[in-house]
mmCIF file of C-alpha atoms in Angstrom:
data_model
loop_
_atom_site.group_PDB
_atom_site.id
_atom_site.type_symbol
_atom_site.label_atom_id
_atom_site.label_comp_id
_atom_site.label_asym_id
_atom_site.label_seq_id
_atom_site.Cartn_x
_atom_site.Cartn_y
_atom_site.Cartn_z
ATOM 1 C CA MET A 24 -0.740 48.622 -52.587
ATOM 2 C CA GLU A 25 -2.136 48.152 -49.065
ATOM 3 C CA ASN A 26 -4.132 50.976 -47.508
ATOM 4 C CA LYS A 27 -3.023 52.905 -44.427
ATOM 5 C CA GLN A 28 -5.124 50.824 -41.997
ATOM 6 C CA GLU A 29 -3.579 47.577 -43.217
ATOM 7 C CA LEU A 30 -0.103 49.082 -43.164
ATOM 8 C CA MET A 31 -0.549 50.340 -39.580
ATOM 9 C CA HIS A 32 -1.644 46.900 -38.414
ATOM 10 C CA ARG A 33 1.384 45.295 -40.078
ATOM 11 C CA LEU A 34 3.662 47.968 -38.589
ATOM 12 C CA LYS A 35 2.361 47.248 -35.098
ATOM 13 C CA GLU A 36 3.131 43.541 -35.546
ATOM 14 C CA GLN A 37 6.605 44.363 -36.847
ATOM 15 C CA ILE A 38 7.330 46.816 -34.012
ATOM 16 C CA ILE A 39 6.297 44.232 -31.409
ATOM 17 C CA LYS A 40 8.509 41.586 -33.030
ATOM 18 C CA GLN A 41 11.529 43.784 -33.725
ATOM 19 C CA LEU A 42 11.522 45.494 -30.319
ATOM 20 C CA LYS A 43 10.616 42.300 -28.427
ATOM 21 C CA LEU A 44 7.575 43.861 -26.771
ATOM 22 C CA ASN A 45 6.421 40.416 -25.666
ATOM 23 C CA ASP A 46 3.700 41.721 -23.386
ATOM 24 C CA LYS A 47 2.011 43.773 -26.152
ATOM 25 C CA LYS A 48 -0.503 42.923 -28.855
ATOM 26 C CA PRO A 49 -1.186 45.073 -31.944
ATOM 27 C CA GLU A 50 -4.518 46.191 -30.461
ATOM 28 C CA ASP A 51 -2.675 47.568 -27.392
ATOM 29 C CA ILE A 52 -0.985 50.191 -29.573
ATOM 30 C CA GLY A 53 -3.206 53.090 -30.635
ATOM 31 C CA ASP A 54 -2.667 54.522 -34.116
ATOM 32 C CA HIS A 55 -1.781 57.927 -32.670
ATOM 33 C CA ASP A 56 -0.194 56.852 -29.345
ATOM 34 C CA PRO A 57 3.259 58.361 -28.809
ATOM 35 C CA LEU A 58 5.892 55.670 -29.323
ATOM 36 C CA PHE A 59 8.482 57.179 -26.988
ATOM 37 C CA VAL A 60 8.522 58.024 -23.276
ATOM 38 C CA GLU A 61 4.922 58.286 -22.095
ATOM 39 C CA GLY A 62 3.423 56.076 -24.811
ATOM 40 C CA LEU A 63 5.059 52.738 -25.529
ATOM 41 C CA GLY A 64 8.056 53.851 -23.484
ATOM 42 C CA LEU A 65 10.607 53.206 -26.211
ATOM 43 C CA ASP A 66 14.209 54.386 -25.750
ATOM 44 C CA SER A 67 17.095 55.533 -27.964
ATOM 45 C CA ILE A 68 18.170 51.969 -28.830
ATOM 46 C CA ASP A 69 14.597 51.243 -29.905
ATOM 47 C CA ALA A 70 14.772 54.296 -32.173
ATOM 48 C CA LEU A 71 17.783 52.755 -33.912
ATOM 49 C CA GLU A 72 15.899 49.479 -34.264
ATOM 50 C CA LEU A 73 12.999 51.346 -35.912
ATOM 51 C CA ILE A 74 15.462 52.840 -38.428
ATOM 52 C CA VAL A 75 16.683 49.293 -39.177
ATOM 53 C CA LEU A 76 13.053 48.133 -39.502
ATOM 54 C CA LEU A 77 12.289 50.818 -42.115
ATOM 55 C CA GLN A 78 15.379 49.856 -44.063
ATOM 56 C CA GLN A 79 14.933 46.100 -43.755
ATOM 57 C CA GLU A 80 11.181 45.822 -44.379
ATOM 58 C CA TYR A 81 10.453 48.852 -46.573
ATOM 59 C CA ASN A 82 13.820 49.672 -48.132
ATOM 60 C CA ILE A 83 13.540 53.242 -46.848
ATOM 61 C CA LYS A 84 16.533 55.104 -45.409
ATOM 62 C CA LEU A 85 15.974 58.133 -43.198
ATOM 63 C CA LYS A 86 17.736 61.164 -44.677
ATOM 64 C CA ASN A 87 18.893 62.439 -41.275
ATOM 65 C CA ALA A 88 18.467 61.659 -37.588
ATOM 66 C CA GLU A 89 16.325 64.772 -36.916
ATOM 67 C CA GLU A 90 13.744 63.461 -39.345
ATOM 68 C CA GLY A 91 13.211 60.498 -36.981
ATOM 69 C CA GLN A 92 11.546 62.665 -34.347
ATOM 70 C CA ASP A 93 8.614 63.361 -36.683
ATOM 71 C CA VAL A 94 8.570 60.000 -38.450
ATOM 72 C CA PHE A 95 8.550 57.928 -35.249
ATOM 73 C CA ARG A 96 6.004 60.033 -33.363
ATOM 74 C CA SER A 97 3.322 57.340 -33.745
ATOM 75 C CA VAL A 98 2.380 54.348 -35.864
ATOM 76 C CA SER A 99 0.247 56.712 -37.953
ATOM 77 C CA THR A 100 3.180 59.049 -38.744
ATOM 78 C CA MET A 101 5.365 56.055 -39.592
ATOM 79 C CA ALA A 102 2.706 54.754 -41.982
ATOM 80 C CA ASP A 103 2.375 58.180 -43.647
ATOM 81 C CA TYR A 104 6.131 58.333 -44.134
ATOM 82 C CA ILE A 105 6.265 54.833 -45.637
ATOM 83 C CA LEU A 106 3.338 55.471 -47.986
ATOM 84 C CA ASP A 107 4.832 58.782 -49.077
ATOM 85 C CA HIS A 108 8.265 57.302 -49.755
ATOM 86 C CA GLN A 109 6.962 54.192 -51.468
ATOM 87 C CA VAL A 110 4.954 56.407 -53.863
ATOM 88 C CA ASN A 111 7.963 58.638 -54.465
ATOM 89 C CA SER A 112 10.545 55.883 -54.865
ATOM 90 C CA MET B 5 29.441 48.388 21.245
ATOM 91 C CA LYS B 6 29.333 45.896 18.412
ATOM 92 C CA LYS B 7 32.148 45.931 15.884
ATOM 93 C CA THR B 8 31.492 46.476 12.192
ATOM 94 C CA GLY B 9 31.932 43.287 10.209
ATOM 95 C CA ILE B 10 31.382 42.122 6.650
ATOM 96 C CA TYR B 11 28.696 39.467 6.242
ATOM 97 C CA ILE B 12 27.116 37.357 3.508
ATOM 98 C CA LYS B 13 23.446 38.170 4.042
ATOM 99 C CA ALA B 14 22.059 35.985 1.279
ATOM 100 C CA ALA B 15 23.262 33.792 -1.548
ATOM 101 C CA ILE B 16 21.653 32.233 -4.587
ATOM 102 C CA LEU B 17 22.672 29.530 -7.011
ATOM 103 C CA LEU B 18 21.103 29.207 -10.452
ATOM 104 C CA ARG B 19 22.201 26.052 -12.266
ATOM 105 C CA ASN B 20 21.054 22.555 -13.232
ATOM 106 C CA GLY B 21 17.459 23.713 -13.769
ATOM 107 C CA ARG B 22 17.059 25.195 -10.307
ATOM 108 C CA ILE B 23 17.256 28.458 -8.427
ATOM 109 C CA ILE B 24 18.274 27.952 -4.815
ATOM 110 C CA LYS B 25 18.399 30.741 -2.259
ATOM 111 C CA ASP B 26 20.042 30.067 1.090
ATOM 112 C CA ASP B 27 19.584 26.303 0.608
ATOM 113 C CA VAL B 28 15.890 26.613 -0.307
ATOM 114 C CA VAL B 29 14.738 25.675 -3.809
ATOM 115 C CA ILE B 30 12.823 28.710 -5.092
ATOM 116 C CA PHE B 31 12.196 27.540 -8.642
ATOM 117 C CA ARG B 32 12.825 24.525 -10.843
ATOM 118 C CA SER B 33 12.126 23.741 -14.478
ATOM 119 C CA ALA B 34 13.130 21.247 -17.164
ATOM 120 C CA GLU B 35 13.662 24.108 -19.629
ATOM 121 C CA LYS B 36 17.201 25.033 -20.634
ATOM 122 C CA GLY B 37 18.999 28.303 -21.261
ATOM 123 C CA VAL B 38 16.929 31.342 -22.085
ATOM 124 C CA LEU B 39 13.658 29.356 -21.913
ATOM 125 C CA PHE B 40 14.456 28.504 -18.291
ATOM 126 C CA LEU B 41 15.000 32.202 -17.573
ATOM 127 C CA ASN B 42 11.817 33.269 -19.376
ATOM 128 C CA GLU B 43 9.799 30.752 -17.365
ATOM 129 C CA ALA B 44 11.439 31.803 -14.086
ATOM 130 C CA TYR B 45 10.782 35.466 -14.922
ATOM 131 C CA GLU B 46 7.068 34.778 -15.426
ATOM 132 C CA ARG B 47 6.541 32.399 -12.521
ATOM 133 C CA LEU B 48 8.529 34.438 -10.010
ATOM 134 C CA ALA B 49 6.780 37.630 -11.174
ATOM 135 C CA VAL B 50 10.056 39.496 -11.575
ATOM 136 C CA ASN B 51 8.242 42.132 -13.612
ATOM 137 C CA TYR B 52 10.752 44.367 -15.386
ATOM 138 C CA PRO B 53 9.712 45.974 -18.708
ATOM 139 C CA ARG B 54 13.142 45.633 -20.338
ATOM 140 C CA PHE B 55 13.457 41.900 -19.616
ATOM 141 C CA TYR B 56 12.563 40.531 -23.056
ATOM 142 C CA LYS B 57 14.946 42.950 -24.765
ATOM 143 C CA MET B 58 17.935 41.663 -22.824
ATOM 144 C CA ASP B 59 20.577 39.140 -23.797
ATOM 145 C CA THR B 60 20.736 35.851 -21.875
ATOM 146 C CA LEU B 61 23.458 37.059 -19.485
ATOM 147 C CA SER B 62 21.447 40.118 -18.446
ATOM 148 C CA LYS B 63 18.269 38.046 -18.175
ATOM 149 C CA MET B 64 20.073 35.654 -15.841
ATOM 150 C CA GLY B 65 21.432 38.562 -13.786
ATOM 151 C CA THR B 66 17.944 40.088 -13.570
ATOM 152 C CA VAL B 67 16.282 36.881 -12.380
ATOM 153 C CA ALA B 68 19.130 35.990 -10.004
ATOM 154 C CA ALA B 69 19.290 39.472 -8.465
ATOM 155 C CA ALA B 70 15.512 39.607 -8.020
ATOM 156 C CA VAL B 71 15.577 36.366 -6.024
ATOM 157 C CA LEU B 72 18.711 37.370 -4.091
ATOM 158 C CA LEU B 73 17.453 40.797 -2.996
ATOM 159 C CA LYS B 74 13.805 39.916 -2.299
ATOM 160 C CA ASP B 75 13.197 40.064 1.460
ATOM 161 C CA SER B 76 16.973 40.318 2.054
ATOM 162 C CA PHE B 77 17.852 43.861 1.017
ATOM 163 C CA ASP B 78 16.366 47.075 2.369
ATOM 164 C CA PRO B 79 17.060 49.886 -0.121
ATOM 165 C CA ALA B 80 16.003 52.479 2.460
ATOM 166 C CA ALA B 81 18.890 51.446 4.713
ATOM 167 C CA ARG B 82 21.535 52.456 2.152
ATOM 168 C CA GLN B 83 22.424 55.466 0.069
ATOM 169 C CA PRO B 84 22.572 54.532 -3.652
ATOM 170 C CA ASP B 85 26.296 55.346 -3.831
ATOM 171 C CA GLU B 86 26.999 52.971 -0.908
ATOM 172 C CA ALA B 87 25.750 50.000 -2.949
ATOM 173 C CA GLY B 88 27.842 48.445 -5.711
ATOM 174 C CA ILE B 89 28.168 45.391 -7.932
ATOM 175 C CA VAL B 90 31.201 43.164 -8.601
ATOM 176 C CA LEU B 91 30.737 40.299 -11.035
ATOM 177 C CA SER B 92 32.853 37.830 -12.929
ATOM 178 C CA ASN B 93 32.535 35.020 -15.428
ATOM 179 C CA ARG B 94 34.419 32.828 -17.872
ATOM 180 C CA ASN B 95 32.697 33.481 -21.184
ATOM 181 C CA ALA B 96 32.212 37.271 -21.101
ATOM 182 C CA SER B 97 29.333 38.153 -23.501
ATOM 183 C CA ILE B 98 29.960 35.344 -25.997
ATOM 184 C CA GLU B 99 26.248 34.519 -26.496
ATOM 185 C CA ALA B 100 25.380 38.115 -27.398
ATOM 186 C CA ASP B 101 28.557 38.422 -29.508
ATOM 187 C CA ALA B 102 27.592 35.362 -31.553
ATOM 188 C CA GLN B 103 23.982 36.506 -31.993
ATOM 189 C CA TYR B 104 25.112 39.950 -33.090
ATOM 190 C CA TRP B 105 27.604 38.509 -35.557
ATOM 191 C CA GLU B 106 24.913 36.259 -37.028
ATOM 192 C CA ALA B 107 22.349 39.080 -37.300
ATOM 193 C CA SER B 108 24.900 41.464 -38.805
ATOM 194 C CA GLN B 109 25.309 39.222 -41.838
ATOM 195 C CA GLU B 110 22.025 40.780 -42.928
ATOM 196 C CA TYR B 111 21.303 43.896 -40.831
ATOM 197 C CA PRO B 112 23.300 44.777 -37.703
ATOM 198 C CA SER B 113 20.884 45.101 -34.790
ATOM 199 C CA PRO B 114 21.577 47.999 -32.372
ATOM 200 C CA ALA B 115 19.586 46.184 -29.679
ATOM 201 C CA LEU B 116 21.894 43.163 -29.922
ATOM 202 C CA PHE B 117 25.020 45.306 -30.225
ATOM 203 C CA VAL B 118 24.466 46.991 -26.858
ATOM 204 C CA TYR B 119 24.836 43.637 -25.099
ATOM 205 C CA THR B 120 28.198 42.759 -26.641
ATOM 206 C CA LEU B 121 30.049 43.567 -23.407
ATOM 207 C CA PRO B 122 29.699 41.499 -20.221
ATOM 208 C CA ASN B 123 29.445 44.521 -17.917
ATOM 209 C CA ILE B 124 26.129 45.608 -19.479
ATOM 210 C CA VAL B 125 24.395 43.337 -16.969
ATOM 211 C CA ILE B 126 25.846 45.556 -14.227
ATOM 212 C CA GLY B 127 24.259 48.575 -15.909
ATOM 213 C CA GLU B 128 20.896 46.834 -16.060
ATOM 214 C CA LEU B 129 21.026 45.898 -12.369
ATOM 215 C CA SER B 130 22.354 49.305 -11.307
ATOM 216 C CA ILE B 131 19.455 51.045 -13.039
ATOM 217 C CA ARG B 132 16.870 48.693 -11.620
ATOM 218 C CA TYR B 133 18.056 48.707 -8.011
ATOM 219 C CA GLN B 134 19.744 52.127 -7.915
ATOM 220 C CA PHE B 135 23.127 50.668 -6.998
ATOM 221 C CA LYS B 136 25.250 53.680 -7.863
ATOM 222 C CA GLY B 137 28.514 52.847 -6.109
ATOM 223 C CA GLU B 138 31.657 51.137 -7.385
ATOM 224 C CA ASN B 139 31.251 48.356 -9.915
ATOM 225 C CA ALA B 140 33.469 46.011 -11.875
ATOM 226 C CA PHE B 141 33.232 42.967 -14.109
ATOM 227 C CA PHE B 142 36.165 40.527 -14.279
ATOM 228 C CA VAL B 143 36.718 37.673 -16.709
ATOM 229 C CA SER B 144 38.585 34.658 -15.347
ATOM 230 C CA GLU B 145 38.957 30.982 -16.141
ATOM 231 C CA ALA B 146 36.966 29.886 -13.065
ATOM 232 C CA PHE B 147 35.205 31.335 -10.002
ATOM 233 C CA ASP B 148 37.975 32.925 -7.943
ATOM 234 C CA ALA B 149 36.778 33.227 -4.339
ATOM 235 C CA GLU B 150 40.073 34.644 -3.057
ATOM 236 C CA TRP B 151 40.077 37.460 -5.600
ATOM 237 C CA LEU B 152 36.408 38.302 -5.031
ATOM 238 C CA HIS B 153 36.931 38.339 -1.277
ATOM 239 C CA TRP B 154 40.010 40.561 -1.540
ATOM 240 C CA TYR B 155 38.404 43.005 -3.961
ATOM 241 C CA VAL B 156 35.088 43.447 -2.117
ATOM 242 C CA THR B 157 36.826 43.622 1.274
ATOM 243 C CA ASP B 158 39.041 46.390 -0.085
ATOM 244 C CA LEU B 159 36.011 48.388 -1.286
ATOM 245 C CA MET B 160 34.288 47.971 2.070
ATOM 246 C CA THR B 161 37.236 48.642 4.356
ATOM 247 C CA ARG B 162 37.910 51.851 2.439
ATOM 248 C CA ASN B 163 34.233 52.762 3.008
ATOM 249 C CA LEU B 164 33.544 52.962 -0.705
ATOM 250 C CA LEU B 165 30.693 50.477 -0.293
ATOM 251 C CA LYS B 166 28.445 49.211 2.487
ATOM 252 C CA THR B 167 26.451 46.837 0.288
ATOM 253 C CA CYS B 168 27.761 44.749 -2.575
ATOM 254 C CA MET B 169 25.996 42.335 -4.866
ATOM 255 C CA CYS B 170 28.789 40.132 -6.118
ATOM 256 C CA GLY B 171 29.588 36.747 -7.597
ATOM 257 C CA TRP B 172 29.580 34.729 -10.790
ATOM 258 C CA LEU B 173 27.277 34.945 -13.822
ATOM 259 C CA ASP B 174 28.253 32.733 -16.742
ATOM 260 C CA VAL B 175 26.330 31.693 -19.850
ATOM 261 C CA PHE B 176 27.633 29.390 -22.545
ATOM 262 C CA ASP B 177 25.701 27.312 -25.039
ATOM 263 C CA ASP B 178 22.483 27.091 -22.960
ATOM 264 C CA GLN B 179 24.465 26.318 -19.808
ATOM 265 C CA LEU B 180 23.521 28.774 -17.057
ATOM 266 C CA ASP B 181 25.720 29.153 -14.006
ATOM 267 C CA ALA B 182 25.048 31.902 -11.497
ATOM 268 C CA CYS B 183 26.116 32.312 -7.900
ATOM 269 C CA LEU B 184 25.346 35.695 -6.389
ATOM 270 C CA PHE B 185 26.019 36.963 -2.897
ATOM 271 C CA LEU B 186 24.538 39.903 -1.035
ATOM 272 C CA VAL B 187 27.379 41.200 1.126
ATOM 273 C CA GLU B 188 26.953 43.985 3.669
ATOM 274 C CA SER B 189 29.168 45.809 6.084
ATOM 275 C CA ASP B 190 27.376 46.508 9.380
ATOM 276 C CA THR B 191 27.244 45.791 13.097
ATOM 277 C CA SER B 192 24.343 43.331 12.988
ATOM 278 C CA GLU B 193 26.455 40.163 13.227
ATOM 279 C CA THR B 194 23.834 38.439 11.048
ATOM 280 C CA GLY B 195 24.615 36.200 8.117
ATOM 281 C CA SER B 196 27.784 34.220 7.601
ATOM 282 C CA THR B 197 31.163 35.889 7.799
ATOM 283 C CA PHE B 198 32.462 37.137 4.470
ATOM 284 C CA THR B 199 35.458 34.904 3.867
ATOM 285 C CA ALA B 200 36.905 33.285 0.756
ATOM 286 C CA GLU B 201 36.240 29.866 2.305
ATOM 287 C CA ASN B 202 32.542 30.645 2.798
ATOM 288 C CA LEU B 203 32.240 32.011 -0.764
ATOM 289 C CA LYS B 204 33.903 28.891 -2.130
ATOM 290 C CA SER B 205 31.792 26.592 -0.011
ATOM 291 C CA ILE B 206 28.525 28.188 -1.234
ATOM 292 C CA TYR B 207 29.669 28.248 -4.863
ATOM 293 C CA ASN B 208 30.639 24.567 -4.719
ATOM 294 C CA LYS B 209 27.442 23.372 -3.068
ATOM 295 C CA ASN B 210 26.186 20.340 -4.894
ATOM 296 C CA TYR B 211 22.438 19.836 -4.711
ATOM 297 C CA GLY B 212 22.542 16.933 -7.147
ATOM 298 C CA LYS B 213 21.273 16.848 -10.723
#
């Protein structure tokens, strides 16, 4: 299994591709940068795309929408959630 | 005292690999479809963070409106609710519809789904330029200058709008066809008179291939 650093790098590439952030590179996104509003400036449609990304790439379904607020806080929190759910699945 | 009139202050055509504003070629490229729009966006420095997330119709509207309004529209001269948008086309949102259908065979994409209505381009432009007045999107077989003239004149004579960005935005199978007009009601007597004949004449201008 890949470690958290490798997973975060892959996540950044996937986020850029899925959300069409054509002007961003993985190194532009800090591990702990907020993804929404003041950070990457993502919006509610982007949040739905991130849910699809988790499902499509990692076969993980969020249990409820409220959970998304914590999971999608940063690339680091997304990676923690994926690692946790891959171990537990 | 000068009488209030309705005038076409600026007009742009985007077709056949060119963007032409008031008879001046602003941009040309051999690229087709969305690649043409991406290149125009970069070279004309349109600079809008949402651009790459948009469908082709909204991208075309964004590039066309940026060229139309630049140096022709003064936002400070209008209240946001005095400015509106009236658009029309033949193929509605068919490009986005087809892309969404294709993607949904595997996973439906919310970002594609939001563009499966033609009037979304109006929302994008309204947000960007703070045009908060009346808006409408009509689907018709061909550009209908008489209808556009009647509809916009009605909005302006009833004082619902003083500025209107209006015209035709159609995308089908890499074919881009846009003709946008900036129409304003004022006493300046500048620009050409807003008539169906003038709309038709600008739309039908042939600058060659």
